[in-house]
CSV table of C-alpha atoms in Angstrom, one decimal:
chain,number,residue,atom,x,y,z
A,230,UNK,CA,4.7,5.9,28.6
A,231,UNK,CA,7.2,3.5,30.2
A,232,UNK,CA,7.7,0.5,27.9
A,233,UNK,CA,6.6,-3.0,29.1
A,234,UNK,CA,8.4,-5.0,26.4
A,235,UNK,CA,11.9,-4.3,25.1
A,236,UNK,CA,12.5,-5.8,21.6
A,237,UNK,CA,16.2,-6.2,20.6
A,238,UNK,CA,17.6,-6.5,17.1
A,239,UNK,CA,20.3,-9.2,17.4
A,240,UNK,CA,23.0,-9.1,14.7
A,241,UNK,CA,25.4,-6.1,15.3
A,242,UNK,CA,23.1,-4.8,18.1
A,243,UNK,CA,23.7,-7.5,20.7
A,244,UNK,CA,26.0,-9.9,18.9
A,245,UNK,CA,29.3,-8.8,17.4
A,246,UNK,CA,29.5,-10.4,14.0
A,247,UNK,CA,33.2,-9.6,13.6
A,248,UNK,CA,34.2,-13.2,12.7
A,249,UNK,CA,31.5,-13.3,10.0
A,250,UNK,CA,32.6,-9.8,8.7
A,251,UNK,CA,36.2,-10.9,8.6
A,252,UNK,CA,35.4,-14.1,6.7
A,253,UNK,CA,33.2,-12.3,4.2
A,254,UNK,CA,35.8,-9.5,3.7
A,255,UNK,CA,38.5,-12.1,3.1
A,256,UNK,CA,36.5,-13.9,0.5
A,257,UNK,CA,35.7,-10.6,-1.2
A,258,UNK,CA,39.4,-9.8,-1.2
A,259,UNK,CA,39.1,-6.5,0.7
A,260,UNK,CA,38.9,-4.8,4.0
A,261,UNK,CA,36.1,-3.6,6.3
A,262,UNK,CA,34.5,-1.7,3.5
A,263,UNK,CA,33.7,-5.0,1.7
A,264,UNK,CA,32.0,-6.4,4.9
A,265,UNK,CA,29.9,-3.2,5.1
A,266,UNK,CA,29.0,-3.5,1.5
A,267,UNK,CA,28.0,-7.1,1.9
A,268,UNK,CA,25.8,-6.4,5.0
A,269,UNK,CA,24.2,-3.5,3.1
A,270,UNK,CA,23.6,-5.8,0.2
A,271,UNK,CA,22.0,-8.4,2.4
A,272,UNK,CA,19.6,-5.8,3.8
A,273,UNK,CA,19.0,-4.4,0.3
A,274,UNK,CA,18.0,-7.8,-1.1
A,275,UNK,CA,15.9,-8.8,2.0
A,276,UNK,CA,13.9,-5.6,1.4
A,277,UNK,CA,13.8,-6.1,-2.4
A,278,UNK,CA,12.4,-9.6,-1.9
A,279,UNK,CA,9.9,-8.3,0.7
A,280,UNK,CA,8.7,-5.6,-1.7
A,281,UNK,CA,8.5,-8.1,-4.6
A,282,UNK,CA,6.2,-10.3,-2.3
A,283,UNK,CA,8.4,-13.3,-2.0
A,284,UNK,CA,11.0,-13.5,0.7
A,285,UNK,CA,13.6,-16.3,0.7
A,286,UNK,CA,15.2,-17.5,4.0
A,287,UNK,CA,17.5,-14.9,5.4
A,288,UNK,CA,20.6,-17.2,5.4
A,289,UNK,CA,20.0,-17.9,1.7
A,290,UNK,CA,19.8,-14.2,0.9
A,291,UNK,CA,23.0,-13.7,2.9
A,292,UNK,CA,24.8,-16.4,0.9
A,293,UNK,CA,23.3,-15.2,-2.5
A,294,UNK,CA,24.5,-11.7,-1.9
A,295,UNK,CA,28.0,-12.9,-1.1
A,296,UNK,CA,28.0,-15.0,-4.2
A,297,UNK,CA,26.7,-12.1,-6.3
A,298,UNK,CA,29.4,-9.8,-4.9
A,299,UNK,CA,32.2,-12.4,-5.5
A,300,UNK,CA,30.9,-12.5,-9.1
A,301,UNK,CA,30.9,-8.7,-9.3
A,302,UNK,CA,34.6,-8.8,-8.4
A,303,UNK,CA,35.2,-11.3,-11.3
A,304,UNK,CA,35.3,-14.5,-9.2
A,305,UNK,CA,32.8,-17.3,-8.5
A,306,UNK,CA,31.7,-19.3,-5.5
A,307,UNK,CA,29.1,-22.0,-5.1
A,308,UNK,CA,26.0,-21.0,-3.1
A,309,UNK,CA,26.6,-23.9,-0.7
A,310,UNK,CA,30.2,-22.6,0.0
A,311,UNK,CA,28.9,-19.1,0.5
A,312,UNK,CA,26.3,-20.5,2.9
A,313,UNK,CA,29.0,-22.3,4.9
A,314,UNK,CA,31.0,-19.1,5.2
A,315,UNK,CA,28.0,-17.3,6.6
A,316,UNK,CA,27.0,-20.1,8.9
A,317,UNK,CA,30.5,-20.7,10.3
A,318,UNK,CA,31.1,-16.9,10.8
A,319,UNK,CA,27.8,-16.5,12.7
A,320,UNK,CA,28.5,-19.5,14.8
A,321,UNK,CA,31.8,-18.0,16.0
A,322,UNK,CA,30.2,-14.6,16.8
A,323,UNK,CA,29.8,-13.5,20.5
A,324,UNK,CA,27.8,-11.0,22.4
A,325,UNK,CA,29.3,-7.6,22.9
A,326,UNK,CA,30.8,-7.3,26.4
A,327,UNK,CA,28.2,-4.7,27.6
A,328,UNK,CA,25.2,-6.9,26.7
A,329,UNK,CA,24.9,-9.5,29.5
A,330,UNK,CA,25.2,-6.8,32.2
A,331,UNK,CA,22.7,-4.5,30.5
A,332,UNK,CA,20.1,-7.2,29.8
A,333,UNK,CA,20.5,-8.5,33.4
A,334,UNK,CA,19.6,-5.0,34.8
A,335,UNK,CA,16.6,-4.6,32.6
A,336,UNK,CA,15.4,-8.1,33.3
A,337,UNK,CA,15.8,-7.6,37.0
A,338,UNK,CA,13.8,-4.4,36.7
A,339,UNK,CA,10.8,-6.3,35.4
A,340,UNK,CA,10.8,-5.6,31.7
A,341,UNK,CA,9.9,-8.4,29.2
A,342,UNK,CA,12.9,-8.8,26.9
A,343,UNK,CA,12.4,-10.0,23.4
A,344,UNK,CA,14.9,-10.9,20.6
A,345,UNK,CA,13.4,-9.9,17.2
A,346,UNK,CA,15.7,-10.7,14.3
A,347,UNK,CA,15.6,-11.0,10.5
A,348,UNK,CA,17.7,-14.1,10.9
A,349,UNK,CA,15.9,-17.5,10.8
A,350,UNK,CA,14.3,-19.0,13.9
A,351,UNK,CA,16.1,-22.4,13.6
A,352,UNK,CA,18.9,-22.4,16.1
A,353,UNK,CA,18.2,-18.8,17.3
A,354,UNK,CA,17.7,-19.8,20.9
A,355,UNK,CA,20.8,-21.9,20.7
A,356,UNK,CA,22.8,-19.0,19.2
A,357,UNK,CA,21.7,-16.7,22.0
A,358,UNK,CA,22.7,-19.3,24.6
A,359,UNK,CA,26.0,-19.9,23.0
A,360,UNK,CA,26.6,-16.1,23.1
A,361,UNK,CA,25.8,-16.3,26.9
A,362,UNK,CA,22.6,-14.2,26.7
A,363,UNK,CA,19.9,-16.9,26.1
A,364,UNK,CA,18.6,-16.8,29.7
A,365,UNK,CA,17.5,-13.1,29.5
A,366,UNK,CA,14.8,-13.4,26.8
A,367,UNK,CA,11.1,-14.1,27.4
A,368,UNK,CA,10.8,-14.6,23.6
A,369,UNK,CA,13.4,-15.3,20.9
A,370,UNK,CA,11.6,-14.4,17.6
A,371,UNK,CA,12.5,-14.5,13.9
A,372,UNK,CA,10.4,-12.2,11.8
A,373,UNK,CA,10.2,-14.8,9.1
A,374,UNK,CA,6.7,-16.0,9.8
A,375,UNK,CA,5.4,-12.5,9.2
A,376,UNK,CA,6.2,-12.8,5.5
A,377,UNK,CA,8.6,-9.9,5.3
A,378,UNK,CA,11.8,-8.5,6.8
A,379,UNK,CA,12.2,-5.5,9.0
A,380,UNK,CA,11.3,-2.7,8.5
A,381,UNK,CA,8.2,-4.2,7.0
A,382,UNK,CA,5.3,-3.3,9.3
A,383,UNK,CA,4.2,-6.9,9.5
A,384,UNK,CA,7.4,-7.7,11.4
A,385,UNK,CA,6.5,-5.4,14.3
A,386,UNK,CA,2.9,-6.5,14.3
A,387,UNK,CA,4.1,-10.0,14.5
A,388,UNK,CA,6.3,-9.1,17.5
A,389,UNK,CA,3.3,-7.6,19.3
A,390,UNK,CA,1.0,-10.6,18.6
A,391,UNK,CA,3.6,-13.1,19.8
A,392,UNK,CA,4.2,-11.3,23.1
A,393,UNK,CA,0.9,-9.6,23.9
A,394,UNK,CA,2.6,-6.2,24.0
A,395,UNK,CA,0.8,-3.1,22.8
A,396,UNK,CA,2.5,-0.7,20.4
A,397,UNK,CA,2.6,2.2,22.8
A,398,UNK,CA,4.4,0.2,25.4
A,399,UNK,CA,6.9,-1.5,23.0
A,400,UNK,CA,10.5,-0.3,22.6
A,401,UNK,CA,12.7,-1.4,19.7
A,402,UNK,CA,16.4,-1.4,20.3
A,403,UNK,CA,18.8,-1.5,17.3
A,404,UNK,CA,22.0,-0.1,16.0
A,405,UNK,CA,20.4,0.1,12.5
A,406,UNK,CA,18.4,3.2,11.7
A,407,UNK,CA,16.4,1.3,9.1
A,408,UNK,CA,15.0,-1.0,11.8
A,409,UNK,CA,13.9,1.9,14.0
A,410,UNK,CA,12.3,3.6,11.0
A,411,UNK,CA,9.9,0.6,10.8
A,412,UNK,CA,9.3,0.6,14.5
A,413,UNK,CA,8.5,4.3,14.5
A,414,UNK,CA,6.0,3.8,11.6
A,415,UNK,CA,4.3,1.1,13.8
A,416,UNK,CA,4.0,3.5,16.7
A,417,UNK,CA,6.7,2.0,18.9
A,418,UNK,CA,9.3,3.8,20.9
A,419,UNK,CA,12.9,3.4,19.7
A,420,UNK,CA,16.4,3.3,21.1
A,421,UNK,CA,19.4,3.8,18.8
A,422,UNK,CA,22.6,2.0,19.9
A,423,UNK,CA,25.4,4.2,18.4
A,424,UNK,CA,28.0,1.5,18.3
A,425,UNK,CA,31.4,2.4,16.7
A,426,UNK,CA,30.9,2.9,13.0
A,427,UNK,CA,27.1,3.4,13.3
A,428,UNK,CA,25.4,6.7,12.7
A,429,UNK,CA,21.9,8.0,12.6
A,430,UNK,CA,19.9,8.4,9.3
A,431,UNK,CA,19.3,12.1,9.2
A,432,UNK,CA,15.8,12.0,7.5
A,433,UNK,CA,14.3,9.9,10.3
A,434,UNK,CA,12.7,11.3,13.5
A,435,UNK,CA,15.0,11.1,16.4
A,436,UNK,CA,14.9,8.1,18.6
A,437,UNK,CA,13.6,8.4,22.2
A,438,UNK,CA,16.9,7.0,23.5
A,439,UNK,CA,20.3,7.4,21.9
A,440,UNK,CA,22.8,5.2,23.8
A,441,UNK,CA,26.4,3.9,23.5
A,442,UNK,CA,25.7,0.3,24.4
A,443,UNK,CA,23.2,-1.9,26.3
A,444,UNK,CA,24.5,-1.0,29.7
A,445,UNK,CA,24.0,2.6,28.8
A,446,UNK,CA,20.5,1.7,27.6
A,447,UNK,CA,19.7,0.1,30.9
A,448,UNK,CA,20.9,3.2,32.8
A,449,UNK,CA,18.8,5.5,30.6
A,450,UNK,CA,15.7,3.5,30.7
A,451,UNK,CA,15.8,3.0,34.5
A,452,UNK,CA,16.4,6.8,35.0
A,453,UNK,CA,13.5,7.6,32.7
A,454,UNK,CA,11.2,5.3,34.6
A,455,UNK,CA,12.3,6.9,38.0
A,456,UNK,CA,11.6,10.4,36.7
A,457,UNK,CA,8.0,9.5,35.7
B,56,UNK,CA,5.1,-12.4,-26.5
B,57,UNK,CA,7.0,-9.6,-28.2
B,58,UNK,CA,7.1,-6.6,-26.0
B,59,UNK,CA,5.4,-3.4,-27.1
B,60,UNK,CA,7.0,-1.1,-24.5
B,61,UNK,CA,10.6,-1.2,-23.3
B,62,UNK,CA,11.2,0.4,-19.9
B,63,UNK,CA,14.7,1.4,-19.0
B,64,UNK,CA,16.2,2.0,-15.6
B,65,UNK,CA,18.4,5.1,-15.9
B,66,UNK,CA,21.2,5.4,-13.4
B,67,UNK,CA,24.0,2.9,-14.1
B,68,UNK,CA,21.9,1.2,-16.8
B,69,UNK,CA,21.9,4.0,-19.4
B,70,UNK,CA,23.9,6.7,-17.7
B,71,UNK,CA,27.4,6.2,-16.4
B,72,UNK,CA,27.4,7.8,-13.0
B,73,UNK,CA,31.2,7.6,-12.7
B,74,UNK,CA,31.6,11.3,-11.9
B,75,UNK,CA,29.1,11.0,-9.0
B,76,UNK,CA,30.8,7.8,-7.8
B,77,UNK,CA,34.2,9.5,-7.8
B,78,UNK,CA,32.9,12.5,-5.9
B,79,UNK,CA,31.2,10.3,-3.3
B,80,UNK,CA,34.2,8.0,-2.9
B,81,UNK,CA,36.5,11.0,-2.5
B,82,UNK,CA,34.2,12.5,0.2
B,83,UNK,CA,34.1,9.1,2.0
B,84,UNK,CA,37.9,8.9,1.8
B,85,UNK,CA,38.1,5.6,-0.1
B,86,UNK,CA,38.0,3.9,-3.4
B,87,UNK,CA,35.4,2.2,-5.6
B,88,UNK,CA,34.2,0.1,-2.7
B,89,UNK,CA,33.0,3.3,-0.9
B,90,UNK,CA,31.0,4.3,-4.0
B,91,UNK,CA,29.4,0.8,-4.1
B,92,UNK,CA,28.6,1.0,-0.4
B,93,UNK,CA,27.0,4.4,-0.8
B,94,UNK,CA,24.8,3.3,-3.8
B,95,UNK,CA,23.8,0.1,-1.9
B,96,UNK,CA,22.9,2.3,1.1
B,97,UNK,CA,20.9,4.6,-1.1
B,98,UNK,CA,18.8,1.7,-2.4
B,99,UNK,CA,18.6,0.2,1.1
B,100,UNK,CA,17.1,3.4,2.6
B,101,UNK,CA,14.8,4.0,-0.4
B,102,UNK,CA,13.4,0.5,0.3
B,103,UNK,CA,13.3,1.0,4.1
B,104,UNK,CA,11.4,4.2,3.6
B,105,UNK,CA,9.0,2.5,1.1
B,106,UNK,CA,8.3,-0.3,3.6
B,107,UNK,CA,7.8,2.1,6.5
B,108,UNK,CA,5.2,3.8,4.3
B,109,UNK,CA,6.8,7.2,3.9
B,110,UNK,CA,9.2,7.8,1.1
B,111,UNK,CA,11.4,11.0,1.0
B,112,UNK,CA,12.6,12.5,-2.3
B,113,UNK,CA,15.2,10.2,-3.8
B,114,UNK,CA,17.8,13.0,-4.0
B,115,UNK,CA,17.3,13.7,-0.3
B,116,UNK,CA,17.8,10.0,0.5
B,117,UNK,CA,21.0,10.0,-1.6
B,118,UNK,CA,22.3,13.0,0.4
B,119,UNK,CA,21.2,11.6,3.8
B,120,UNK,CA,22.9,8.3,3.2
B,121,UNK,CA,26.1,10.1,2.2
B,122,UNK,CA,25.9,12.2,5.4
B,123,UNK,CA,25.3,9.1,7.5
B,124,UNK,CA,28.2,7.2,6.0
B,125,UNK,CA,30.5,10.3,6.4
B,126,UNK,CA,29.4,10.2,10.1
B,127,UNK,CA,30.0,6.5,10.3
B,128,UNK,CA,33.6,7.2,9.2
B,129,UNK,CA,33.9,9.7,12.1
B,130,UNK,CA,33.4,12.9,10.0
B,131,UNK,CA,30.5,15.2,9.4
B,132,UNK,CA,28.9,17.0,6.5
B,133,UNK,CA,25.8,19.3,6.2
B,134,UNK,CA,22.9,17.8,4.3
B,135,UNK,CA,22.9,20.7,1.9
B,136,UNK,CA,26.6,20.0,1.1
B,137,UNK,CA,25.9,16.3,0.6
B,138,UNK,CA,23.0,17.2,-1.7
B,139,UNK,CA,25.3,19.5,-3.8
B,140,UNK,CA,27.8,16.6,-4.2
B,141,UNK,CA,25.1,14.3,-5.5
B,142,UNK,CA,23.5,16.9,-7.7
B,143,UNK,CA,26.8,18.1,-9.3
B,144,UNK,CA,28.0,14.5,-9.8
B,145,UNK,CA,24.7,13.5,-11.5
B,146,UNK,CA,24.9,16.6,-13.7
B,147,UNK,CA,28.3,15.6,-15.1
B,148,UNK,CA,27.2,12.0,-15.8
B,149,UNK,CA,26.9,10.9,-19.4
B,150,UNK,CA,25.2,8.1,-21.3
B,151,UNK,CA,27.3,4.9,-21.9
B,152,UNK,CA,28.7,4.9,-25.4
B,153,UNK,CA,26.5,1.9,-26.5
B,154,UNK,CA,23.3,3.6,-25.4
B,155,UNK,CA,22.4,6.1,-28.3
B,156,UNK,CA,23.0,3.4,-31.0
B,157,UNK,CA,21.0,0.8,-29.1
B,158,UNK,CA,18.0,3.0,-28.3
B,159,UNK,CA,18.0,4.3,-31.9
B,160,UNK,CA,17.7,0.8,-33.3
B,161,UNK,CA,14.9,-0.1,-31.0
B,162,UNK,CA,13.0,3.2,-31.6
B,163,UNK,CA,13.3,2.7,-35.4
B,164,UNK,CA,12.0,-0.8,-35.0
B,165,UNK,CA,8.8,0.6,-33.6
B,166,UNK,CA,9.0,-0.1,-29.9
B,167,UNK,CA,7.8,2.5,-27.4
B,168,UNK,CA,10.7,3.4,-25.2
B,169,UNK,CA,10.2,4.6,-21.6
B,170,UNK,CA,12.6,5.8,-18.9
B,171,UNK,CA,11.5,4.6,-15.5
B,172,UNK,CA,13.7,5.8,-12.7
B,173,UNK,CA,13.8,6.1,-8.9
B,174,UNK,CA,15.3,9.5,-9.4
B,175,UNK,CA,12.9,12.5,-9.1
B,176,UNK,CA,11.0,13.7,-12.2
B,177,UNK,CA,12.2,17.4,-11.9
B,178,UNK,CA,14.9,17.8,-14.5
B,179,UNK,CA,14.7,14.2,-15.7
B,180,UNK,CA,13.9,15.1,-19.3
B,181,UNK,CA,16.6,17.7,-19.3
B,182,UNK,CA,19.1,15.2,-17.8
B,183,UNK,CA,18.3,12.7,-20.6
B,184,UNK,CA,18.7,15.4,-23.2
B,185,UNK,CA,22.0,16.5,-21.8
B,186,UNK,CA,23.2,12.9,-21.9
B,187,UNK,CA,22.2,12.9,-25.6
B,188,UNK,CA,19.4,10.4,-25.3
B,189,UNK,CA,16.3,12.5,-24.6
B,190,UNK,CA,14.9,12.2,-28.2
B,191,UNK,CA,14.5,8.5,-28.0
B,192,UNK,CA,11.9,8.3,-25.2
B,193,UNK,CA,8.1,8.4,-25.5
B,194,UNK,CA,7.9,8.8,-21.7
B,195,UNK,CA,10.4,9.9,-19.1
B,196,UNK,CA,8.9,8.8,-15.8
B,197,UNK,CA,10.0,9.0,-12.2
B,198,UNK,CA,8.3,6.4,-10.0
B,199,UNK,CA,7.9,9.0,-7.2
B,200,UNK,CA,4.1,9.6,-7.8
B,201,UNK,CA,3.5,5.9,-7.2
B,202,UNK,CA,4.4,6.3,-3.5
B,203,UNK,CA,7.3,3.9,-3.4
B,204,UNK,CA,10.5,3.0,-5.0
B,205,UNK,CA,11.4,0.1,-7.3
B,206,UNK,CA,11.0,-2.8,-6.7
B,207,UNK,CA,7.7,-1.9,-5.0
B,208,UNK,CA,4.9,-3.2,-7.2
B,209,UNK,CA,3.2,0.2,-7.4
B,210,UNK,CA,6.1,1.5,-9.5
B,211,UNK,CA,5.6,-1.0,-12.3
B,212,UNK,CA,1.8,-0.5,-12.2
B,213,UNK,CA,2.4,3.2,-12.4
B,214,UNK,CA,4.6,2.6,-15.5
B,215,UNK,CA,1.8,0.7,-17.2
B,216,UNK,CA,-0.9,3.2,-16.3
B,217,UNK,CA,1.2,6.2,-17.6
B,218,UNK,CA,2.0,4.5,-20.9
B,219,UNK,CA,-1.1,2.3,-21.6
B,220,UNK,CA,1.1,-0.8,-21.8
B,221,UNK,CA,0.0,-4.2,-20.6
B,222,UNK,CA,2.2,-6.2,-18.2
B,223,UNK,CA,2.6,-9.1,-20.6
B,224,UNK,CA,4.0,-6.8,-23.3
B,225,UNK,CA,6.2,-4.8,-21.0
B,226,UNK,CA,10.0,-5.4,-20.8
B,227,UNK,CA,12.1,-3.9,-18.0
B,228,UNK,CA,15.8,-3.3,-18.7
B,229,UNK,CA,18.2,-2.8,-15.8
B,230,UNK,CA,21.7,-3.6,-14.6
B,231,UNK,CA,20.3,-4.1,-11.1
B,232,UNK,CA,18.8,-7.5,-10.2
B,233,UNK,CA,16.6,-5.9,-7.5
B,234,UNK,CA,14.8,-3.8,-10.2
B,235,UNK,CA,14.1,-6.9,-12.3
B,236,UNK,CA,12.9,-8.9,-9.3
B,237,UNK,CA,10.1,-6.3,-9.0
B,238,UNK,CA,9.3,-6.4,-12.7
B,239,UNK,CA,9.1,-10.2,-12.6
B,240,UNK,CA,6.7,-10.1,-9.7
B,241,UNK,CA,4.5,-7.7,-11.7
B,242,UNK,CA,4.5,-10.2,-14.6
B,243,UNK,CA,6.8,-8.3,-16.9
B,244,UNK,CA,9.6,-9.6,-19.1
B,245,UNK,CA,13.1,-8.6,-18.0
B,246,UNK,CA,16.5,-7.9,-19.5
B,247,UNK,CA,19.6,-7.9,-17.4
B,248,UNK,CA,22.4,-5.6,-18.6
B,249,UNK,CA,25.6,-7.3,-17.3
B,250,UNK,CA,27.8,-4.1,-17.2
B,251,UNK,CA,31.3,-4.6,-15.8
B,252,UNK,CA,31.1,-5.1,-12.0
B,253,UNK,CA,27.4,-6.2,-12.2
B,254,UNK,CA,26.3,-9.8,-11.5
B,255,UNK,CA,23.0,-11.6,-11.3
B,256,UNK,CA,21.3,-12.3,-7.9
B,257,UNK,CA,21.3,-16.1,-7.8
B,258,UNK,CA,17.9,-16.5,-6.0
B,259,UNK,CA,15.9,-14.7,-8.7
B,260,UNK,CA,14.4,-16.4,-11.8
B,261,UNK,CA,16.6,-15.9,-14.8
B,262,UNK,CA,15.9,-12.8,-17.0
B,263,UNK,CA,14.5,-13.4,-20.5
B,264,UNK,CA,17.5,-11.5,-21.9
B,265,UNK,CA,21.0,-11.3,-20.5
B,266,UNK,CA,23.0,-8.7,-22.5
B,267,UNK,CA,26.3,-6.9,-22.3
B,268,UNK,CA,25.0,-3.4,-23.2
B,269,UNK,CA,22.1,-1.6,-25.0
B,270,UNK,CA,23.4,-2.3,-28.5
B,271,UNK,CA,23.6,-6.0,-27.6
B,272,UNK,CA,20.0,-5.7,-26.2
B,273,UNK,CA,18.7,-4.3,-29.5
B,274,UNK,CA,20.4,-7.1,-31.4
B,275,UNK,CA,18.8,-9.8,-29.1
B,276,UNK,CA,15.4,-8.2,-29.1
B,277,UNK,CA,15.3,-7.8,-32.9
B,278,UNK,CA,16.5,-11.4,-33.4
B,279,UNK,CA,13.9,-12.7,-31.0
B,280,UNK,CA,11.1,-10.8,-32.9
B,281,UNK,CA,12.3,-12.1,-36.2
B,282,UNK,CA,12.3,-15.7,-35.0
B,283,UNK,CA,8.6,-15.5,-33.8
């Protein structure tokens, strides 16, 4: 069934967090691998807190994992300083070049576009606007009010309840397989954005769409709709 | 209250998985950071699968994450080959030197000792025996029958139901803060083993015991019991 609502993961899927990754890698005294490890750790602890039933603010988890990994390397950093690194890095991050054109085509074609992020809702709309893509979204949602982080099922249910979409007409777009695993479990369609350095998780069912970027996504979705 | 049952995480807490880490890092073409990233990814996907409501075998997740990360680096590896790397590496892993002496003291002091691992139950007892520590455990449990992975609450409830322990007399021992977060949420006491390269997660409540290794744990627990 053609989707009515297209939900987008934000960090790494739409917004290139390279400035944040560089700042984190530099503080950890290493290269790209350190940034990957920090981002994995952030997701790991957001899920651990979700499973333990008590989820801190996402920005606090991001800073806490950075502080923990600095300590693992034998150093130390105050939580407030770690939080400033995360916040400054995110503030400098911009949308990938393919994103405005892709979102514009999908918006013009009549789809409802929704940002659905693990990041906090405070300043989310502003961040999207600063990245030049705020105008495209009908809803800019943080999953935080749901009580858990993606891929917790409550996040996807929250997305539906806030937008009035039905699961069988919802499409989740992300460059993270773990996000799409949750959407699949909630009965949504999925699109995997295979950005450089991203790969599929081989135990998951295949995504309905596998695309290179958001322009490519628009092309695929509009073709699929035409062929119905 | 003095614990009656002491539950031990196995991989990295009791058993040094250095041979596995080396094999994984070599296949990923990098150093220690690659091994850390793989282990983080393994936990991340075990939690993502738990939250999505369908948890694959832990060894399969370990192999799938290795294959995904090889692909992220631009290479490729068959799932079966990834599985062989994980299985061979684990098979060569041995207990840390402090573990037999520490377990022996606790066992002699009358505590019930339980291995509680995310790893599968097939071959678990054999693996503990090969590592020279099989004799110390009253129960060697995989959390797999609970339907989720630590820190999912069901894992800790499963641990109690299999051993007859009560939550307020259960102590979880791990070098991973995410494991202890789950135990805390289940009302257990916790002991953090601060092995080299491990650090506490600053948003969690402090553990009752913070120790360097398992001999140090035994010393602390026996002192605490004496002072009651």
